[in-house]
Amino acid sequence: MPHGDEQEVLDRIRQGLIYTESEAAFQTSSRRTDLIFEYNHTPPGEADRRRSLLVAILGSVGERTVLLPPFHAGFGSNVHIGDDFFGNVNLTFVDDVEIRIGDGVMIAPSVTLTTTGHPVHPARRVDYARFSESIVIEDKVWIGSNAVVLPGVRIGYGSVIGAGSVVSRDIPPMVVAVGTPCRALRTITDDDLTTRTAAIG
């Protein structure tokens, strides 16, 4: 049970307010960095070992999960992944608070999901001051290579995030969204059932 000072910091974190590295130091025991290192160095043939490590690292993990190493996480314990997940190499979770990923989600190489940002004014960045807001990725989302998902974002069911996009606001369900900042380009329709790649425009 957190004591008074710790509870006050946790309350600020949950509200998306500024907190510092020193103030949050009591959370260090929730970091799974040694286990992440071990996972990233486990031979490909040791699928059972990888699975047991992933269960120990993540806050929760569904069935038939593929997470190709290396992956990186600040904590690991704040990441929750559903069933039938595929994460390609160099997936980074900046999970100072929760990242919740639904079922059937696919994430391409070198994607960053960051729950944390820093104040704009340098005087407010002393002691690595930061704020954190949870990320939610709903079922059946596909995120393209080198995309960045920023704090507080929700990506709706079935949507596709184009490669290289910076997702700074919520994306509705069943759209193709691209760009910096990422914007919904078009709705996904039944016409997409008959094409390999969707025509744009």
PDB file of C-alpha atoms in Angstrom:
ATOM      1  CA  MET A   1       0.000   0.000   0.000  1.00  0.00           C
ATOM      2  CA  PRO A   2       1.560   3.371  -0.989  1.00  0.00           C
ATOM      3  CA  HIS A   3       2.163   5.789   1.884  1.00  0.00           C
ATOM      4  CA  GLY A   4       0.828   9.376   1.767  1.00  0.00           C
ATOM      5  CA  ASP A   5       3.531  10.947  -0.417  1.00  0.00           C
ATOM      6  CA  GLU A   6       3.483   8.034  -2.865  1.00  0.00           C
ATOM      7  CA  GLN A   7      -0.305   8.148  -3.103  1.00  0.00           C
ATOM      8  CA  GLU A   8      -0.181  11.877  -3.871  1.00  0.00           C
ATOM      9  CA  VAL A   9       2.299  11.234  -6.704  1.00  0.00           C
ATOM     10  CA  LEU A  10       0.168   8.365  -8.056  1.00  0.00           C
ATOM     11  CA  ASP A  11      -2.877  10.640  -8.009  1.00  0.00           C
ATOM     12  CA  ARG A  12      -0.976  13.268 -10.013  1.00  0.00           C
ATOM     13  CA  ILE A  13       0.222  10.642 -12.496  1.00  0.00           C
ATOM     14  CA  ARG A  14      -3.353   9.368 -12.982  1.00  0.00           C
ATOM     15  CA  GLN A  15      -4.553  12.932 -13.618  1.00  0.00           C
ATOM     16  CA  GLY A  16      -1.933  13.511 -16.322  1.00  0.00           C
ATOM     17  CA  LEU A  17      -0.129  16.137 -14.212  1.00  0.00           C
ATOM     18  CA  ILE A  18       3.609  16.775 -13.969  1.00  0.00           C
ATOM     19  CA  TYR A  19       5.773  14.535 -11.779  1.00  0.00           C
ATOM     20  CA  THR A  20       9.548  14.006 -11.520  1.00  0.00           C
ATOM     21  CA  GLU A  21      11.898  11.035 -11.679  1.00  0.00           C
ATOM     22  CA  SER A  22      12.696  11.335  -7.969  1.00  0.00           C
ATOM     23  CA  GLU A  23       9.025  11.464  -7.018  1.00  0.00           C
ATOM     24  CA  ALA A  24       8.291   8.314  -9.056  1.00  0.00           C
ATOM     25  CA  ALA A  25      11.366   6.367  -7.895  1.00  0.00           C
ATOM     26  CA  PHE A  26       9.221   4.168  -5.598  1.00  0.00           C
ATOM     27  CA  GLN A  27       7.811   2.512  -8.755  1.00  0.00           C
ATOM     28  CA  THR A  28      11.198   1.043  -9.730  1.00  0.00           C
ATOM     29  CA  SER A  29      10.237  -2.414  -8.444  1.00  0.00           C
ATOM     30  CA  SER A  30       7.577  -2.590 -11.193  1.00  0.00           C
ATOM     31  CA  ARG A  31      10.213  -2.375 -13.931  1.00  0.00           C
ATOM     32  CA  ARG A  32      10.929  -5.670 -15.718  1.00  0.00           C
ATOM     33  CA  THR A  33      14.167  -4.590 -17.429  1.00  0.00           C
ATOM     34  CA  ASP A  34      16.210  -7.696 -16.549  1.00  0.00           C
ATOM     35  CA  LEU A  35      13.441  -9.999 -17.793  1.00  0.00           C
ATOM     36  CA  ILE A  36      13.105  -7.947 -20.994  1.00  0.00           C
ATOM     37  CA  PHE A  37      16.851  -8.320 -21.558  1.00  0.00           C
ATOM     38  CA  GLU A  38      16.527 -12.080 -21.067  1.00  0.00           C
ATOM     39  CA  TYR A  39      13.554 -12.285 -23.450  1.00  0.00           C
ATOM     40  CA  ASN A  40      15.465 -10.381 -26.142  1.00  0.00           C
ATOM     41  CA  HIS A  41      18.352 -12.863 -25.862  1.00  0.00           C
ATOM     42  CA  THR A  42      16.306 -16.077 -25.781  1.00  0.00           C
ATOM     43  CA  PRO A  43      16.946 -18.281 -28.854  1.00  0.00           C
ATOM     44  CA  PRO A  44      14.081 -18.441 -31.394  1.00  0.00           C
ATOM     45  CA  GLY A  45      13.590 -22.180 -30.818  1.00  0.00           C
ATOM     46  CA  GLU A  46      12.746 -21.681 -27.141  1.00  0.00           C
ATOM     47  CA  ALA A  47       9.118 -20.684 -27.658  1.00  0.00           C
ATOM     48  CA  ASP A  48       7.970 -21.948 -24.247  1.00  0.00           C
ATOM     49  CA  ARG A  49      10.689 -19.956 -22.489  1.00  0.00           C
ATOM     50  CA  ARG A  50       9.744 -16.825 -24.414  1.00  0.00           C
ATOM     51  CA  ARG A  51       6.108 -17.309 -23.485  1.00  0.00           C
ATOM     52  CA  SER A  52       6.853 -17.732 -19.769  1.00  0.00           C
ATOM     53  CA  LEU A  53       9.058 -14.629 -19.792  1.00  0.00           C
ATOM     54  CA  LEU A  54       6.372 -12.605 -21.564  1.00  0.00           C
ATOM     55  CA  VAL A  55       3.827 -13.644 -18.931  1.00  0.00           C
ATOM     56  CA  ALA A  56       6.263 -12.517 -16.218  1.00  0.00           C
ATOM     57  CA  ILE A  57       7.045  -9.207 -17.959  1.00  0.00           C
ATOM     58  CA  LEU A  58       3.653  -7.908 -19.049  1.00  0.00           C
ATOM     59  CA  GLY A  59       0.719  -6.819 -16.912  1.00  0.00           C
ATOM     60  CA  SER A  60      -1.401  -9.321 -18.843  1.00  0.00           C
ATOM     61  CA  VAL A  61      -1.049 -11.227 -22.107  1.00  0.00           C
ATOM     62  CA  GLY A  62      -3.528 -13.222 -24.162  1.00  0.00           C
ATOM     63  CA  GLU A  63      -3.181 -16.420 -26.158  1.00  0.00           C
ATOM     64  CA  ARG A  64      -1.308 -16.944 -29.452  1.00  0.00           C
ATOM     65  CA  THR A  65       0.814 -13.841 -28.897  1.00  0.00           C
ATOM     66  CA  VAL A  66       3.861 -13.177 -31.076  1.00  0.00           C
ATOM     67  CA  LEU A  67       6.283 -10.453 -30.003  1.00  0.00           C
ATOM     68  CA  LEU A  68       9.485 -10.581 -32.004  1.00  0.00           C
ATOM     69  CA  PRO A  69      12.637  -9.515 -30.177  1.00  0.00           C
ATOM     70  CA  PRO A  70      14.069  -7.124 -29.565  1.00  0.00           C
ATOM     71  CA  PHE A  71      11.351  -5.124 -27.896  1.00  0.00           C
ATOM     72  CA  HIS A  72      11.783  -2.404 -25.300  1.00  0.00           C
ATOM     73  CA  ALA A  73       9.675  -1.202 -22.359  1.00  0.00           C
ATOM     74  CA  GLY A  74      10.198   1.212 -19.509  1.00  0.00           C
ATOM     75  CA  PHE A  75       8.258  -1.082 -17.177  1.00  0.00           C
ATOM     76  CA  GLY A  76       6.596  -3.887 -19.123  1.00  0.00           C
ATOM     77  CA  SER A  77       4.219  -4.443 -16.212  1.00  0.00           C
ATOM     78  CA  ASN A  78       1.956  -1.617 -17.438  1.00  0.00           C
ATOM     79  CA  VAL A  79       1.394  -3.268 -20.846  1.00  0.00           C
ATOM     80  CA  HIS A  80      -1.741  -5.378 -21.388  1.00  0.00           C
ATOM     81  CA  ILE A  81      -2.086  -7.352 -24.639  1.00  0.00           C
ATOM     82  CA  GLY A  82      -5.054  -9.379 -25.871  1.00  0.00           C
ATOM     83  CA  ASP A  83      -5.264 -12.572 -27.935  1.00  0.00           C
ATOM     84  CA  ASP A  84      -3.789 -13.082 -31.419  1.00  0.00           C
ATOM     85  CA  PHE A  85      -1.345 -10.172 -31.172  1.00  0.00           C
ATOM     86  CA  PHE A  86       1.568  -9.788 -33.575  1.00  0.00           C
ATOM     87  CA  GLY A  87       4.331  -7.312 -32.734  1.00  0.00           C
ATOM     88  CA  ASN A  88       7.280  -7.037 -35.087  1.00  0.00           C
ATOM     89  CA  VAL A  89      10.878  -6.139 -34.155  1.00  0.00           C
ATOM     90  CA  ASN A  90      11.874  -2.975 -32.277  1.00  0.00           C
ATOM     91  CA  LEU A  91       8.482  -2.302 -30.721  1.00  0.00           C
ATOM     92  CA  THR A  92       8.926   0.241 -27.916  1.00  0.00           C
ATOM     93  CA  PHE A  93       6.505   0.666 -25.027  1.00  0.00           C
ATOM     94  CA  VAL A  94       7.038   3.819 -22.950  1.00  0.00           C
ATOM     95  CA  ASP A  95       4.637   2.485 -20.361  1.00  0.00           C
ATOM     96  CA  ASP A  96       4.877   4.767 -17.344  1.00  0.00           C
ATOM     97  CA  VAL A  97       1.101   4.234 -17.214  1.00  0.00           C
ATOM     98  CA  GLU A  98      -1.088   1.610 -18.884  1.00  0.00           C
ATOM     99  CA  ILE A  99      -0.985   0.637 -22.543  1.00  0.00           C
ATOM    100  CA  ARG A 100      -3.997  -1.547 -23.359  1.00  0.00           C
ATOM    101  CA  ILE A 101      -3.987  -3.479 -26.638  1.00  0.00           C
ATOM    102  CA  GLY A 102      -7.017  -5.491 -27.760  1.00  0.00           C
ATOM    103  CA  ASP A 103      -7.375  -8.758 -29.682  1.00  0.00           C
ATOM    104  CA  GLY A 104      -6.108  -9.315 -33.207  1.00  0.00           C
ATOM    105  CA  VAL A 105      -3.805  -6.280 -33.248  1.00  0.00           C
ATOM    106  CA  MET A 106      -0.817  -6.213 -35.618  1.00  0.00           C
ATOM    107  CA  ILE A 107       2.120  -3.829 -35.185  1.00  0.00           C
ATOM    108  CA  ALA A 108       4.858  -3.454 -37.809  1.00  0.00           C
ATOM    109  CA  PRO A 109       8.599  -2.890 -37.124  1.00  0.00           C
ATOM    110  CA  SER A 110       9.982   0.062 -35.161  1.00  0.00           C
ATOM    111  CA  VAL A 111       6.724   1.395 -33.724  1.00  0.00           C
ATOM    112  CA  THR A 112       6.742   3.477 -30.524  1.00  0.00           C
ATOM    113  CA  LEU A 113       3.806   3.626 -28.115  1.00  0.00           C
ATOM    114  CA  THR A 114       4.609   6.354 -25.590  1.00  0.00           C
ATOM    115  CA  THR A 115       2.362   7.254 -22.689  1.00  0.00           C
ATOM    116  CA  THR A 116       4.756   9.973 -21.545  1.00  0.00           C
ATOM    117  CA  GLY A 117       5.729  13.473 -22.641  1.00  0.00           C
ATOM    118  CA  HIS A 118       7.601  16.385 -21.099  1.00  0.00           C
ATOM    119  CA  PRO A 119       6.774  20.043 -20.432  1.00  0.00           C
ATOM    120  CA  VAL A 120       7.607  22.466 -23.245  1.00  0.00           C
ATOM    121  CA  HIS A 121       9.391  24.989 -21.025  1.00  0.00           C
ATOM    122  CA  PRO A 122      12.895  23.801 -20.042  1.00  0.00           C
ATOM    123  CA  ALA A 123      12.517  25.137 -16.490  1.00  0.00           C
ATOM    124  CA  ARG A 124       9.770  22.549 -15.965  1.00  0.00           C
ATOM    125  CA  ARG A 125      11.905  19.616 -17.177  1.00  0.00           C
ATOM    126  CA  VAL A 126      14.200  19.514 -14.117  1.00  0.00           C
ATOM    127  CA  ASP A 127      14.676  15.984 -12.723  1.00  0.00           C
ATOM    128  CA  TYR A 128      13.183  14.535 -15.947  1.00  0.00           C
ATOM    129  CA  ALA A 129       9.772  16.037 -15.130  1.00  0.00           C
ATOM    130  CA  ARG A 130       7.037  14.481 -17.235  1.00  0.00           C
ATOM    131  CA  PHE A 131       3.350  13.699 -17.609  1.00  0.00           C
ATOM    132  CA  SER A 132       1.735  10.401 -18.568  1.00  0.00           C
ATOM    133  CA  GLU A 133      -1.601   9.398 -20.118  1.00  0.00           C
ATOM    134  CA  SER A 134      -2.764   5.890 -20.993  1.00  0.00           C
ATOM    135  CA  ILE A 135      -2.960   4.547 -24.563  1.00  0.00           C
ATOM    136  CA  VAL A 136      -5.754   2.246 -25.774  1.00  0.00           C
ATOM    137  CA  ILE A 137      -5.552   0.285 -29.023  1.00  0.00           C
ATOM    138  CA  GLU A 138      -8.844  -1.471 -29.740  1.00  0.00           C
ATOM    139  CA  ASP A 139      -9.319  -4.875 -31.424  1.00  0.00           C
ATOM    140  CA  LYS A 140      -8.141  -5.595 -34.995  1.00  0.00           C
ATOM    141  CA  VAL A 141      -5.990  -2.458 -35.388  1.00  0.00           C
ATOM    142  CA  TRP A 142      -2.980  -2.537 -37.731  1.00  0.00           C
ATOM    143  CA  ILE A 143      -0.169  -0.027 -37.118  1.00  0.00           C
ATOM    144  CA  GLY A 144       2.409   0.482 -39.891  1.00  0.00           C
ATOM    145  CA  SER A 145       6.198   0.702 -39.570  1.00  0.00           C
ATOM    146  CA  ASN A 146       7.832   3.611 -37.743  1.00  0.00           C
ATOM    147  CA  ALA A 147       4.538   5.016 -36.449  1.00  0.00           C
ATOM    148  CA  VAL A 148       4.524   6.857 -33.126  1.00  0.00           C
ATOM    149  CA  VAL A 149       1.473   6.832 -30.853  1.00  0.00           C
ATOM    150  CA  LEU A 150       1.506   9.678 -28.315  1.00  0.00           C
ATOM    151  CA  PRO A 151       0.098   9.945 -24.765  1.00  0.00           C
ATOM    152  CA  GLY A 152      -3.642   9.679 -24.202  1.00  0.00           C
ATOM    153  CA  VAL A 153      -4.512   8.330 -27.662  1.00  0.00           C
ATOM    154  CA  ARG A 154      -7.238   5.757 -28.401  1.00  0.00           C
ATOM    155  CA  ILE A 155      -7.202   3.997 -31.781  1.00  0.00           C
ATOM    156  CA  GLY A 156     -10.622   2.623 -32.700  1.00  0.00           C
ATOM    157  CA  TYR A 157     -11.599  -0.893 -33.769  1.00  0.00           C
ATOM    158  CA  GLY A 158     -10.230  -2.142 -37.079  1.00  0.00           C
ATOM    159  CA  SER A 159      -8.405   1.023 -38.066  1.00  0.00           C
ATOM    160  CA  VAL A 160      -5.141   1.128 -40.014  1.00  0.00           C
ATOM    161  CA  ILE A 161      -2.384   3.581 -39.122  1.00  0.00           C
ATOM    162  CA  GLY A 162      -0.092   4.344 -42.055  1.00  0.00           C
ATOM    163  CA  ALA A 163       3.670   3.884 -41.843  1.00  0.00           C
ATOM    164  CA  GLY A 164       5.542   6.840 -40.389  1.00  0.00           C
ATOM    165  CA  SER A 165       2.446   8.460 -38.885  1.00  0.00           C
ATOM    166  CA  VAL A 166       2.491  10.438 -35.639  1.00  0.00           C
ATOM    167  CA  VAL A 167      -0.773   9.732 -33.822  1.00  0.00           C
ATOM    168  CA  SER A 168      -1.401  12.676 -31.513  1.00  0.00           C
ATOM    169  CA  ARG A 169      -5.204  12.420 -31.185  1.00  0.00           C
ATOM    170  CA  ASP A 170      -7.873   9.724 -31.111  1.00  0.00           C
ATOM    171  CA  ILE A 171      -8.561   7.794 -34.320  1.00  0.00           C
ATOM    172  CA  PRO A 172     -12.139   6.553 -34.898  1.00  0.00           C
ATOM    173  CA  PRO A 173     -12.990   2.922 -35.709  1.00  0.00           C
ATOM    174  CA  MET A 174     -12.690   1.459 -39.228  1.00  0.00           C
ATOM    175  CA  VAL A 175     -10.650   4.163 -40.965  1.00  0.00           C
ATOM    176  CA  VAL A 176      -7.330   4.390 -42.763  1.00  0.00           C
ATOM    177  CA  ALA A 177      -5.406   7.162 -41.013  1.00  0.00           C
ATOM    178  CA  VAL A 178      -2.039   8.573 -42.089  1.00  0.00           C
ATOM    179  CA  GLY A 179       0.297  11.491 -41.684  1.00  0.00           C
ATOM    180  CA  THR A 180       1.943  13.846 -39.239  1.00  0.00           C
ATOM    181  CA  PRO A 181      -0.239  14.573 -37.422  1.00  0.00           C
ATOM    182  CA  CYS A 182      -2.196  11.419 -38.214  1.00  0.00           C
ATOM    183  CA  ARG A 183      -5.672  12.055 -39.665  1.00  0.00           C
ATOM    184  CA  ALA A 184      -8.433   9.792 -40.907  1.00  0.00           C
ATOM    185  CA  LEU A 185      -8.102   9.609 -44.682  1.00  0.00           C
ATOM    186  CA  ARG A 186     -11.052   7.380 -45.524  1.00  0.00           C
ATOM    187  CA  THR A 187     -13.445   4.796 -44.147  1.00  0.00           C
ATOM    188  CA  ILE A 188     -12.704   1.083 -44.484  1.00  0.00           C
ATOM    189  CA  THR A 189     -15.578  -0.490 -46.461  1.00  0.00           C
ATOM    190  CA  ASP A 190     -16.576  -3.845 -47.939  1.00  0.00           C
ATOM    191  CA  ASP A 191     -14.815  -2.781 -51.145  1.00  0.00           C
ATOM    192  CA  ASP A 192     -11.569  -3.428 -49.258  1.00  0.00           C
ATOM    193  CA  LEU A 193     -12.468  -7.107 -49.045  1.00  0.00           C
ATOM    194  CA  THR A 194     -11.653  -7.503 -52.742  1.00  0.00           C
ATOM    195  CA  THR A 195      -8.441  -5.521 -53.015  1.00  0.00           C
ATOM    196  CA  ARG A 196      -4.870  -6.120 -51.879  1.00  0.00           C
ATOM    197  CA  THR A 197      -4.166  -2.435 -51.460  1.00  0.00           C
ATOM    198  CA  ALA A 198      -6.808   0.227 -51.213  1.00  0.00           C
ATOM    199  CA  ALA A 199      -6.872   3.063 -53.714  1.00  0.00           C
ATOM    200  CA  ILE A 200      -6.355   6.447 -52.050  1.00  0.00           C
ATOM    201  CA  GLY A 201      -8.269   9.522 -53.188  1.00  0.00           C
TER     202      GLY A 201
END
